[in-house]
Short mmCIF file of C-alpha atoms and ligand atoms in Angstrom, two decimals:
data_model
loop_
_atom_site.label_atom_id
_atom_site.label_comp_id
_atom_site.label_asym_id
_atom_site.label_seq_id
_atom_site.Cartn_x
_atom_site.Cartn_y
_atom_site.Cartn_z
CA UNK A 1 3.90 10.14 -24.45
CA UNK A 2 3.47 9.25 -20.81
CA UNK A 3 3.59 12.06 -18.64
CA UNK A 4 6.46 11.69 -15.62
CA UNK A 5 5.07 12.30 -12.51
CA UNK A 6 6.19 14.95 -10.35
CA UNK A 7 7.87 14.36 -7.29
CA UNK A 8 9.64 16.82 -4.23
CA UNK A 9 13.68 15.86 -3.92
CA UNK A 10 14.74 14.34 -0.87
CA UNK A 11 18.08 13.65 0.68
CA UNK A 12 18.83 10.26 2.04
CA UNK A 13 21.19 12.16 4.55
CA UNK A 14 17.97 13.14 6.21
CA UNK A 15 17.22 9.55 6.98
CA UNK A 16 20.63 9.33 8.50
CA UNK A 17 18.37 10.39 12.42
CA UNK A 18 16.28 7.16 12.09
CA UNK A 19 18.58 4.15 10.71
CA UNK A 20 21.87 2.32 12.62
CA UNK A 21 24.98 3.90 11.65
CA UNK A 22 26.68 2.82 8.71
CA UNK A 23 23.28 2.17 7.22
CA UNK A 24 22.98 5.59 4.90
CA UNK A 25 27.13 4.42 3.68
CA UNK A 26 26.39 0.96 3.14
CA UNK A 27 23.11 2.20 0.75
CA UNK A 28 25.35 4.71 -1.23
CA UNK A 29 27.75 1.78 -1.80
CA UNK A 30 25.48 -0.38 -2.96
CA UNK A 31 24.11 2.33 -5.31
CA UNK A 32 28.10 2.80 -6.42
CA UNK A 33 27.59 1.16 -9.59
CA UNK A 34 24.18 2.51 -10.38
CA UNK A 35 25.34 6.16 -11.15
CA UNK A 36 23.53 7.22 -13.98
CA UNK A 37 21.55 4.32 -14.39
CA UNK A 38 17.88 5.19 -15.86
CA UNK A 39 15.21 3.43 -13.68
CA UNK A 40 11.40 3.85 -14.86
CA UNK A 41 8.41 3.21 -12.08
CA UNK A 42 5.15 2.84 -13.84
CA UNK A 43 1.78 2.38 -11.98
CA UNK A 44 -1.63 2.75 -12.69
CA UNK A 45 -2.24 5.37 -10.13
CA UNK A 46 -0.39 8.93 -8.71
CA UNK A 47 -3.25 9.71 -6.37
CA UNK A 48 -4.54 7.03 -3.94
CA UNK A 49 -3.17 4.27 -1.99
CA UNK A 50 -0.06 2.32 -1.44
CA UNK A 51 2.07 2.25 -4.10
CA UNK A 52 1.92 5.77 -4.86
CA UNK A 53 2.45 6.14 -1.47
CA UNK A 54 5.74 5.08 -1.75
CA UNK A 55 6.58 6.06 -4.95
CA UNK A 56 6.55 9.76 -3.99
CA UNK A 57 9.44 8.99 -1.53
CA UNK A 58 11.17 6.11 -3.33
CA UNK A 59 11.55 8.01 -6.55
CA UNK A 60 13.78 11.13 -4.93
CA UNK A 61 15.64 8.65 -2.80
CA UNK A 62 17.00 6.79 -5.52
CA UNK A 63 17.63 10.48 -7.19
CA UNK A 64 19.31 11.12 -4.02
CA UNK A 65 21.67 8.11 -4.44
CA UNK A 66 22.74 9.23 -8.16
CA UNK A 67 20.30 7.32 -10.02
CA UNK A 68 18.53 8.87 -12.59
CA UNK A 69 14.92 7.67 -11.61
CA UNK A 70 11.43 8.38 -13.19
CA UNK A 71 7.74 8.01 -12.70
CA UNK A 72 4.73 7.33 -14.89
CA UNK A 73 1.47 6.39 -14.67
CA UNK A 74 -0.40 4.77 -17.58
CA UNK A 75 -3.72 5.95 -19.13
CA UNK A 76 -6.98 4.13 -18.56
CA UNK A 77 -10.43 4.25 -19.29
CA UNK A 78 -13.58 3.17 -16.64
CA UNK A 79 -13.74 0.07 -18.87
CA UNK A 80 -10.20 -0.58 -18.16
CA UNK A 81 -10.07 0.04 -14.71
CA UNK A 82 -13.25 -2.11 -14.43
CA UNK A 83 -11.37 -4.90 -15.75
CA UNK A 84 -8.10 -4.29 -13.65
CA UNK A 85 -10.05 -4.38 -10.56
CA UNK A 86 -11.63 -7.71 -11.26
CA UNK A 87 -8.24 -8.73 -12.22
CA UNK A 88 -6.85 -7.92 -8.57
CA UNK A 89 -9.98 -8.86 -6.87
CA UNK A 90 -9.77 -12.74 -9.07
CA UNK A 91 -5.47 -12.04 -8.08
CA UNK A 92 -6.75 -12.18 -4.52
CA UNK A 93 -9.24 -15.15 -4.60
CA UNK A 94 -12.89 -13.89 -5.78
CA UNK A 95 -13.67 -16.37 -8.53
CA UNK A 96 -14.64 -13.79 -11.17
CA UNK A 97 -13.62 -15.17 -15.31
CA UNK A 98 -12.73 -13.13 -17.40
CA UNK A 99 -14.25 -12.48 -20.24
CA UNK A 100 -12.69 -12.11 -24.06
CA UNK A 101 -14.42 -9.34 -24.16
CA UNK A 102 -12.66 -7.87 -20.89
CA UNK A 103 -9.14 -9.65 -22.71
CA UNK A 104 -9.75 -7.60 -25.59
CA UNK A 105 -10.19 -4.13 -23.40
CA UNK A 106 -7.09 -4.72 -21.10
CA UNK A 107 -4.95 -5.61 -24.39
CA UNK A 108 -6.24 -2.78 -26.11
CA UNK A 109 -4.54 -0.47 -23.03
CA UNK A 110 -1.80 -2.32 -22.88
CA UNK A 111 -1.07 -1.68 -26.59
CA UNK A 112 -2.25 1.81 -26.40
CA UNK A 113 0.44 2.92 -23.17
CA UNK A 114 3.53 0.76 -24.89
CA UNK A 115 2.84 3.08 -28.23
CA UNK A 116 3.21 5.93 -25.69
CA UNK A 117 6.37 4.57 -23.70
CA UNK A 118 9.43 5.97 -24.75
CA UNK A 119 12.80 4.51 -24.00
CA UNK A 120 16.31 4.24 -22.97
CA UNK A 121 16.00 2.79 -19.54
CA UNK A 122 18.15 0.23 -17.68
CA UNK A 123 15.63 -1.01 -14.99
CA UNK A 124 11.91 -0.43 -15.91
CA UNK A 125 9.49 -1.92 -12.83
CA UNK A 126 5.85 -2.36 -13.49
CA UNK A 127 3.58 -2.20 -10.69
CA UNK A 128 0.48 -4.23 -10.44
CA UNK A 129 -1.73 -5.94 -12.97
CA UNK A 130 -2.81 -3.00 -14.78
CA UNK A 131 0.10 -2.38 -16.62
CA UNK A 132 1.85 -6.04 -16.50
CA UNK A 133 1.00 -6.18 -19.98
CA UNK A 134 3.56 -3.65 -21.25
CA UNK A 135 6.64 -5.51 -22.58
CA UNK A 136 4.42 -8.01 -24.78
CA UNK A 137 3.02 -5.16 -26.44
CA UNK A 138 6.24 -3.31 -27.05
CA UNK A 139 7.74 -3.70 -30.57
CA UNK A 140 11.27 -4.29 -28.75
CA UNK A 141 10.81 -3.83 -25.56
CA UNK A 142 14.46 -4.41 -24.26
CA UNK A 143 15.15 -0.88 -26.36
CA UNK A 144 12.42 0.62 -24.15
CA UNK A 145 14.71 -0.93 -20.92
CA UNK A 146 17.04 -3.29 -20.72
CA UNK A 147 15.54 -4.57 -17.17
CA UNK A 148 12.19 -5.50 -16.85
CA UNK A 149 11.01 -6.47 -13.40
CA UNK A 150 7.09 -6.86 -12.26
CA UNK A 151 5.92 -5.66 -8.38
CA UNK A 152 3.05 -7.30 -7.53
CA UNK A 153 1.69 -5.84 -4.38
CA UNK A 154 -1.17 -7.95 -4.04
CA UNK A 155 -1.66 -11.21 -1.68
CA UNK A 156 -1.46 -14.06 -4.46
CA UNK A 157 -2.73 -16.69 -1.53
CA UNK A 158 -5.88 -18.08 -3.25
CA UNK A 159 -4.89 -16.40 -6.61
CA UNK A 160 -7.58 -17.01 -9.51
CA UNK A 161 -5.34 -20.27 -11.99
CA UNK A 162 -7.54 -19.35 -15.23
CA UNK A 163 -6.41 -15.64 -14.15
CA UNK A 164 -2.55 -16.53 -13.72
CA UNK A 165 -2.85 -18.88 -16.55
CA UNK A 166 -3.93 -15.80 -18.62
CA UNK A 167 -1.57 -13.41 -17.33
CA UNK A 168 1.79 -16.08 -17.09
CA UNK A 169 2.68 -15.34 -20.82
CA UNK A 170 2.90 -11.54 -20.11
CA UNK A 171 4.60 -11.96 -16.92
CA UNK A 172 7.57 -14.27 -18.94
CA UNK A 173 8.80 -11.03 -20.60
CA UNK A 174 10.14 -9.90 -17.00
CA UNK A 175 13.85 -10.70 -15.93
CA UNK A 176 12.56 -10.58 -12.08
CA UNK A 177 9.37 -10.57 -9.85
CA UNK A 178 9.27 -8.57 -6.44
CA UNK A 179 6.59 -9.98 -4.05
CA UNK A 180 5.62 -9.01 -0.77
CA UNK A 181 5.84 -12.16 1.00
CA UNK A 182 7.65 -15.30 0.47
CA UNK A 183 4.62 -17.37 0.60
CA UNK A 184 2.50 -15.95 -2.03
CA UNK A 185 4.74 -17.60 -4.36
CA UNK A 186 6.23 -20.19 -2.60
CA UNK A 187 4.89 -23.67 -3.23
CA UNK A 188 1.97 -22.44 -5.84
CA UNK A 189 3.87 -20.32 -8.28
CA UNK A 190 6.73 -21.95 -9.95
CA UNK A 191 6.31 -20.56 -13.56
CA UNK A 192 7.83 -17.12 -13.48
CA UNK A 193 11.64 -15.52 -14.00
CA UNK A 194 13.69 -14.97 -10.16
CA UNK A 195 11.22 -13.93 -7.70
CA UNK A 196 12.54 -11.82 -4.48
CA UNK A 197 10.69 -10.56 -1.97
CA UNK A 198 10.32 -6.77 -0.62
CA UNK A 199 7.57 -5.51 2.23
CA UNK A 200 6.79 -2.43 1.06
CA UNK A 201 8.26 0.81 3.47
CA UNK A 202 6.94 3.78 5.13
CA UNK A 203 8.63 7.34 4.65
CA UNK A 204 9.35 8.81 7.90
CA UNK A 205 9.31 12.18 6.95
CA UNK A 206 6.29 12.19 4.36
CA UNK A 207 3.15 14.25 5.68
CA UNK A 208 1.80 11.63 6.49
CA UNK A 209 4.15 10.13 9.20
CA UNK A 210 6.24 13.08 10.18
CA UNK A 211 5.87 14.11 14.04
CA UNK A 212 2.80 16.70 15.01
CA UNK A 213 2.36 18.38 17.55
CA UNK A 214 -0.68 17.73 20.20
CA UNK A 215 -2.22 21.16 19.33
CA UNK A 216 -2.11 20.26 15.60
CA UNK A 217 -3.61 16.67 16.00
CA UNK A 218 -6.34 18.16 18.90
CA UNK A 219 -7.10 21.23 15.89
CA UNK A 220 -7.45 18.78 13.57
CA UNK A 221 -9.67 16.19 15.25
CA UNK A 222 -12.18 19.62 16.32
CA UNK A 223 -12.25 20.83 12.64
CA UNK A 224 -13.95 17.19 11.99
CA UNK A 225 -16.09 17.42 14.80
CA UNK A 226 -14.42 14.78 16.36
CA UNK A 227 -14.07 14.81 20.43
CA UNK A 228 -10.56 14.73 21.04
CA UNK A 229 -11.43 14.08 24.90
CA UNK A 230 -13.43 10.88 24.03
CA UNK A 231 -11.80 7.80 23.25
CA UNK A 232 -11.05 7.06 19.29
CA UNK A 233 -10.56 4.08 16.89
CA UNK A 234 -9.16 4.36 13.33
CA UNK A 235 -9.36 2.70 10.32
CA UNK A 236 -8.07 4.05 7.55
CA UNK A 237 -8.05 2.80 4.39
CA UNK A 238 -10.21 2.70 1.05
CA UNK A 239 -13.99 1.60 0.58
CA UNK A 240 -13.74 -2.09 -0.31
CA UNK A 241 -15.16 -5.05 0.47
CA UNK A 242 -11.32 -6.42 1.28
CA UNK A 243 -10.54 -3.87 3.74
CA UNK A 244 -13.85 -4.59 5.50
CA UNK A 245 -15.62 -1.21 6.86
CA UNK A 246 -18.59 -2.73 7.53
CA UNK A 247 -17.01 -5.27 10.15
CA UNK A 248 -15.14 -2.76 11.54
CA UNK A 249 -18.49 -0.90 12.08
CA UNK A 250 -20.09 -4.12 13.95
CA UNK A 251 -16.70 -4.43 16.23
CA UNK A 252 -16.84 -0.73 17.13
CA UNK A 253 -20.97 -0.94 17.82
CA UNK A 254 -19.82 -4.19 20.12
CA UNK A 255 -17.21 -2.63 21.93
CA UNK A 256 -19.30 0.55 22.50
CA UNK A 257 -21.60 -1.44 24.85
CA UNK A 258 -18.69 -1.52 27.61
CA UNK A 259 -17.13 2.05 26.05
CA UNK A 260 -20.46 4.09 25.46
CA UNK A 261 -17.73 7.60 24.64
CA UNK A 262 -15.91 5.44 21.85
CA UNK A 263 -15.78 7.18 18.43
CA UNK A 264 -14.95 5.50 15.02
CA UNK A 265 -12.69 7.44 12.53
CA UNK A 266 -13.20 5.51 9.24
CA UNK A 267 -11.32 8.10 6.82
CA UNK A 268 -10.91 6.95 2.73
CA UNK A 269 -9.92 8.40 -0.36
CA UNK A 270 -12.03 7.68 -3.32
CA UNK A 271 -9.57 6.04 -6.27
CA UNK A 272 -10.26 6.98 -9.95
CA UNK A 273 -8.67 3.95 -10.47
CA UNK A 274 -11.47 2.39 -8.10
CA UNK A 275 -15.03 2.26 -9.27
CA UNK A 276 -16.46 -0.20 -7.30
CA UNK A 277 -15.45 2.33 -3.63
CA UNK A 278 -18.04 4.68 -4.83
CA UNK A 279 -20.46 2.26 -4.75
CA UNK A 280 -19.02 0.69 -1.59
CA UNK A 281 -18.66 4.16 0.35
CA UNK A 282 -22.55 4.40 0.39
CA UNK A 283 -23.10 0.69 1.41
CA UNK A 284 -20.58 1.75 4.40
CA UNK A 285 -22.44 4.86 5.01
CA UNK A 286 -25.82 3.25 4.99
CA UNK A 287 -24.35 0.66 6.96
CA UNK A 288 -23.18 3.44 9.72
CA UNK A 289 -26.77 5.21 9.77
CA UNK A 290 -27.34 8.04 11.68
CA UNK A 291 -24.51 7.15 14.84
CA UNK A 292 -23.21 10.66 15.40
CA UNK A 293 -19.76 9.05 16.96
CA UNK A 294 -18.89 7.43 13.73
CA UNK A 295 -17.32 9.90 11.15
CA UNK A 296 -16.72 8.77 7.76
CA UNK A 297 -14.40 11.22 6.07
CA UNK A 298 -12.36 11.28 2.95
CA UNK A 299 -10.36 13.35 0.67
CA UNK A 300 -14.48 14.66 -0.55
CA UNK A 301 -14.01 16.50 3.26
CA UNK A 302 -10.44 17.79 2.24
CA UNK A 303 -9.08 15.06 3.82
CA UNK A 304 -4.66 14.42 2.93
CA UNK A 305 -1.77 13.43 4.10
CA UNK A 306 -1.53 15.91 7.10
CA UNK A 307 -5.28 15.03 8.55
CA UNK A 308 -4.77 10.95 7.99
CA UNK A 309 -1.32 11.67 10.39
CA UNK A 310 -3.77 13.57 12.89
CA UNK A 311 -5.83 10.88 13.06
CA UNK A 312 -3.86 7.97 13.40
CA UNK A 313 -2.15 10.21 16.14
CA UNK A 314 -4.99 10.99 17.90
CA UNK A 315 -6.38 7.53 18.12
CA UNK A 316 -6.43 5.38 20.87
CA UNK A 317 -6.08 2.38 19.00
CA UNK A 318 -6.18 1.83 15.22
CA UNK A 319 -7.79 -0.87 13.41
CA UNK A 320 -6.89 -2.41 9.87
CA UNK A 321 -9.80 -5.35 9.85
CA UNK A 322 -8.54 -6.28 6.18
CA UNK A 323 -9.94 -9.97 5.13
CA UNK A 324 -7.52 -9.88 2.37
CA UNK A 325 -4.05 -7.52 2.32
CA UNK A 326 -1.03 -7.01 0.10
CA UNK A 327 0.97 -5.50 3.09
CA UNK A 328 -1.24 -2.98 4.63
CA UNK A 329 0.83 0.60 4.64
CA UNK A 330 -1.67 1.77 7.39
CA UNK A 331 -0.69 -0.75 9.47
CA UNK A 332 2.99 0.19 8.89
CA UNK A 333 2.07 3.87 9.31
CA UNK A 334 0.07 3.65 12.81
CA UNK A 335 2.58 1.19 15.13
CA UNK A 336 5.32 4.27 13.41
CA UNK A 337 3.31 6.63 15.56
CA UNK A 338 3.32 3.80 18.48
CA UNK A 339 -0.03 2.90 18.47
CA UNK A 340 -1.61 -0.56 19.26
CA UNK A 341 -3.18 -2.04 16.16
CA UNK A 342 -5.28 -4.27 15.57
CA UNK A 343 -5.37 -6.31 12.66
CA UNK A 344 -7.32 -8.78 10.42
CA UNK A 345 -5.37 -12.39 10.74
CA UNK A 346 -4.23 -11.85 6.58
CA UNK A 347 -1.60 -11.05 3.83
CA UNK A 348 1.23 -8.60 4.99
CA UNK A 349 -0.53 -7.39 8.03
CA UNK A 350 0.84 -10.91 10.09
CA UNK A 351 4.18 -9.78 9.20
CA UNK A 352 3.72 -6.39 10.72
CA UNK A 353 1.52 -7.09 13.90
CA UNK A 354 3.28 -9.23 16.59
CA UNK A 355 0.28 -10.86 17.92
CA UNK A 356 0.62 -9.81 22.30
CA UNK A 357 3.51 -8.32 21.32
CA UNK A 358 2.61 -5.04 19.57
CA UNK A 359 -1.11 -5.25 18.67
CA UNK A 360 -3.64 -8.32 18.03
CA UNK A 361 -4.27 -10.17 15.04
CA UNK A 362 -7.88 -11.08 14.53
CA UNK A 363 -10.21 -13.58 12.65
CA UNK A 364 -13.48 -11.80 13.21
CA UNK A 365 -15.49 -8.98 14.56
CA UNK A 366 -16.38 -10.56 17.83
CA UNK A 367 -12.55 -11.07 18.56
CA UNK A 368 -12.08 -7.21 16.81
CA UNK A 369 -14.53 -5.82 20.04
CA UNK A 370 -12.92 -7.65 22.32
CA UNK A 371 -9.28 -6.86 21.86
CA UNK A 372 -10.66 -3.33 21.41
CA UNK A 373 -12.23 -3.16 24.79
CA UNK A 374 -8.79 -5.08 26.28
CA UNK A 375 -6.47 -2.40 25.07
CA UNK A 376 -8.83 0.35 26.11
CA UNK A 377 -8.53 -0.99 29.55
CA UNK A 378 -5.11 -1.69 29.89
CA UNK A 379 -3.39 1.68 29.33
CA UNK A 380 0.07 -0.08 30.13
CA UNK A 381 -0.57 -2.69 27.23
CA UNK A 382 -1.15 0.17 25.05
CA UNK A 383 2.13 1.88 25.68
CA UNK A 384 4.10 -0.87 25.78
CA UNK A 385 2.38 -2.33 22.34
CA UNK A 386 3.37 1.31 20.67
CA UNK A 387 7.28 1.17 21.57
CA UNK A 388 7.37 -2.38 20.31
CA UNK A 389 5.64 -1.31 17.14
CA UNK A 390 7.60 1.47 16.38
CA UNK A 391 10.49 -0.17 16.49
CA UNK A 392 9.92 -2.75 14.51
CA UNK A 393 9.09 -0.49 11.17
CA UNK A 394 11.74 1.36 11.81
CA UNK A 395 14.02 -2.23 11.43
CA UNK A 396 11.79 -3.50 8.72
CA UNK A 397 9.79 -0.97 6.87
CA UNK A 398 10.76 2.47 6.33
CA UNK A 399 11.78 3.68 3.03
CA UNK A 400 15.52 3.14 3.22
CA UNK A 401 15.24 -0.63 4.15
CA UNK A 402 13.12 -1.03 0.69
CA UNK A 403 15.20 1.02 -1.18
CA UNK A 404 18.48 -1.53 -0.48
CA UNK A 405 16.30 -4.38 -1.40
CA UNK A 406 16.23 -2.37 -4.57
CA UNK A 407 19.66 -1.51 -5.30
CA UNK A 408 20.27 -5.52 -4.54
CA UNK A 409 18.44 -6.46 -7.23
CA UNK A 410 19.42 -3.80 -9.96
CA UNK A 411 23.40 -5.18 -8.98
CA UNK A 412 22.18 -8.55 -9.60
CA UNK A 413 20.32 -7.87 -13.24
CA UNK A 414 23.75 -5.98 -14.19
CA UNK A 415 25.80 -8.84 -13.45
CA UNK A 416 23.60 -11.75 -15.07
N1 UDP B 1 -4.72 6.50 2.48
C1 UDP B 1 -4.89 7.88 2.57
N2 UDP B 1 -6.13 8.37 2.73
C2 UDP B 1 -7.21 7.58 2.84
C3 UDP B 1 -7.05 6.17 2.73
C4 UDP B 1 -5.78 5.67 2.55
O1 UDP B 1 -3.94 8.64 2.50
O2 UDP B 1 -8.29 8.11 3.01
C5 UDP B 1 -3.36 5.99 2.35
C6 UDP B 1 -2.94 5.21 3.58
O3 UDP B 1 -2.52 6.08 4.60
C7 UDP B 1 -1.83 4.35 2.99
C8 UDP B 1 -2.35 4.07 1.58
O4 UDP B 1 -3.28 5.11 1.27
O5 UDP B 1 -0.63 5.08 2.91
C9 UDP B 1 -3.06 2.75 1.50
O6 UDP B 1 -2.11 1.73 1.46
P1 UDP B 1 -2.44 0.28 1.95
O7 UDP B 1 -1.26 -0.57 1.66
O8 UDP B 1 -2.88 0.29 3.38
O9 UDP B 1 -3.70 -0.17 1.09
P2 UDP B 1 -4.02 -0.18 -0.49
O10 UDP B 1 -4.99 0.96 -0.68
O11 UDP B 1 -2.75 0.00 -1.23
O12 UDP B 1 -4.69 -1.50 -0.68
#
């Protein structure tokens, strides 16, 4: 059996401080003929990164609006997750084949989680490549849910065909797709059931975003040795060759040369699900050498939810330098706590980042420096760049603007 995953309850009434009026009455409406209804999340992952991010709010939310909603996360092997992740890299562009031999190792999990799936669900969404698989390998998979619908997260730009050829007759079982963006389907992908699109959200009140104090974020920043006097850049996000630590190390040794104080926060968590960041982390750490202002810190250092909100507080400016980007929750998460960000030019973070308007999108390291150096000196810029920012996630991307994208669709499966 899969094992639910446990989650603290929330009340959407909570939210009520953050969103227009009418907004928390118009989401219980819509979730008027969901009462009851069984809804299934299944990922690959509880621990790190974004989905599970938002599962851990978006789970008690839709408990909070009478739905009876669940969370599981499949079982995997190294093997397995070796294969997913050349799955989402070849998803995202790298041209990597795939092998029978990797065929034969994602089937076998697929068909090993659908013997442990047990049902009774109206709305079952998969999450990801890793367990897109599911349905096909369920004896009758409409007994299992009577919905299926596949979230891809991932920025399906320069997607791998041989990949999507592979993966098409899986994805077929599905009565919907949720993407993040209109354009990674639009135009190239014309072979799957109703597609909608849904940025992912923030939660306001998680750990991670809540308000801190000064005293709590300066505490924080001195327990990591960090000089809360000194000015600091942030990127947070896990070791890959996507999110690009490395260039964000070159932009921060460039724009030291006209800020010698500047420190470089580059905090991770290391993924089970993730093989390949272990191996990246100490390419990154080589890469950093012995530079006593950059401080590479993960979840290894004891560092959560509570320290990641320090430091994206604390920060003068925070980077996300992705070359490729599903959405980008940090981004999300930093212009929340109105700061300027600056951004790689990709994915979901161009739909986040206002370019002049609330932070810079950038194409390369050399424009990365410089935009860091212009917001350093332009204190105005900065302040101005953080109210825009925040109020643009709170419009777009916090928890209870996904969740109505969500109820939309389970009203429209119900009536087809
Ligand atoms: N994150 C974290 N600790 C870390 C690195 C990342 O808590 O050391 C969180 C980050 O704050 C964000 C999520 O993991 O909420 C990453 O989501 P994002 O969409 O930015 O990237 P993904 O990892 O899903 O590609």
């Amino acid at each position: 059996m899969l094992v639910s995953v446990p989650t603290s309850a929330k009340s959407l009434s909570e939210y009520e401080f953050f969103v227009d009026p009418g907004d928390i009455d118009d989401l219980h409406k819509l979730a008027d003929k969901l009462h009851g209804k069984k809804v299934l999340h299944i990922n690959a992952t509880a621990v790190v990164g974004g989905v599970s991010e938002m599962l851990y709010t978006n789970v008690p939310l839709m408990q909070s609006a009478g739905i009876d909603a669940d969370w599981k996360v499949i079982h995997g092997s190294d093997d397995f997750y070796n294969v997913t992740k050349i799955m989402h890299n070849s998803l995202q562009g790298m041209d990597i084949p795939l092998t029978n031999q990797m065929k034969s190792i994602y089937e076998y999990y697929q068909k090993m989680n659908a013997d442990m799936m047990e049902g009774g669900y109206d709305f079952v969404i998969v999450h990801d490549p890793q367990p897109a698989g599911l349905p096909t390998f369920l004896k009758d998979h409409r007994k299992i849910g009577k919905h299926w619908i596949w979230r891809c997260h991932l920025d399906l730009t320069n997607l791998n065909r041989s990949l999507w050829a592979y993966l098409i007759p899986f994805l077929s079982e599905y009565d919907a797709n949720i993407f993040t963006m209109a354009h990674y389907v639009d135009g190239h992908i014309d072979d799957l059931p109703p597609c909608y699109v849904i940025p992912p959200s923030i939660d306001p009140l998680s750990p991670k975003n809540m308000p801190l104090d000064d005293a709590s974020v300066y505490r924080t920043l001195k327990k990591y040795k960090i000089d809360p006097d000194k000015p600091i850049i942030t990127q947070v996000s896990r070791f890959d060759p996507w999110k690009d630590p490395l260039g964000v190390i070159d932009a921060y040794r460039l724009a030291k040369k006209e800020i010698p104080d500047l420190q470089l926060i580059l905090a991770a968590s290391m993924a089970t699900d993730d093989p390949e960041s272990w191996h990246y982390y100490e390419k990154t750490a080589r890469h950093a050498g012995e530079d006593s202002d950059i401080f590479l810190l993960s979840n290894l250092q004891g560092v959560g939810n509570l320290e990641i909100n320090a430091f994206q507080r604390g920060s003068d400016i925070v980077v996300q330098k992705s070359i490729q980007e599903g959405f980008g929750l940090t981004v999300a998460e930093a212009l929340w706590k109105e700061k300027p960000v600056i951004g790689g030019n990709v994915g979901g973070i161009t739909i986040q980042i206002d370019d002049g308007v609330n932070g810079y999108l950038v194409d390369s390291v050399e424009d990365c420096a410089k935009r860091i150096i212009d917001i350093y000196k332009d204190g105005d810029r900065a302040t101005k760049f953080g109210i825009e920012g925040k109020e643009k996630v709170r419009q777009r991307f916090l928890s209870t603007v996904e969740l109505k994208s969500y109820f939309q669709i389970f009203n429209d499966l119900l009536e087809d």
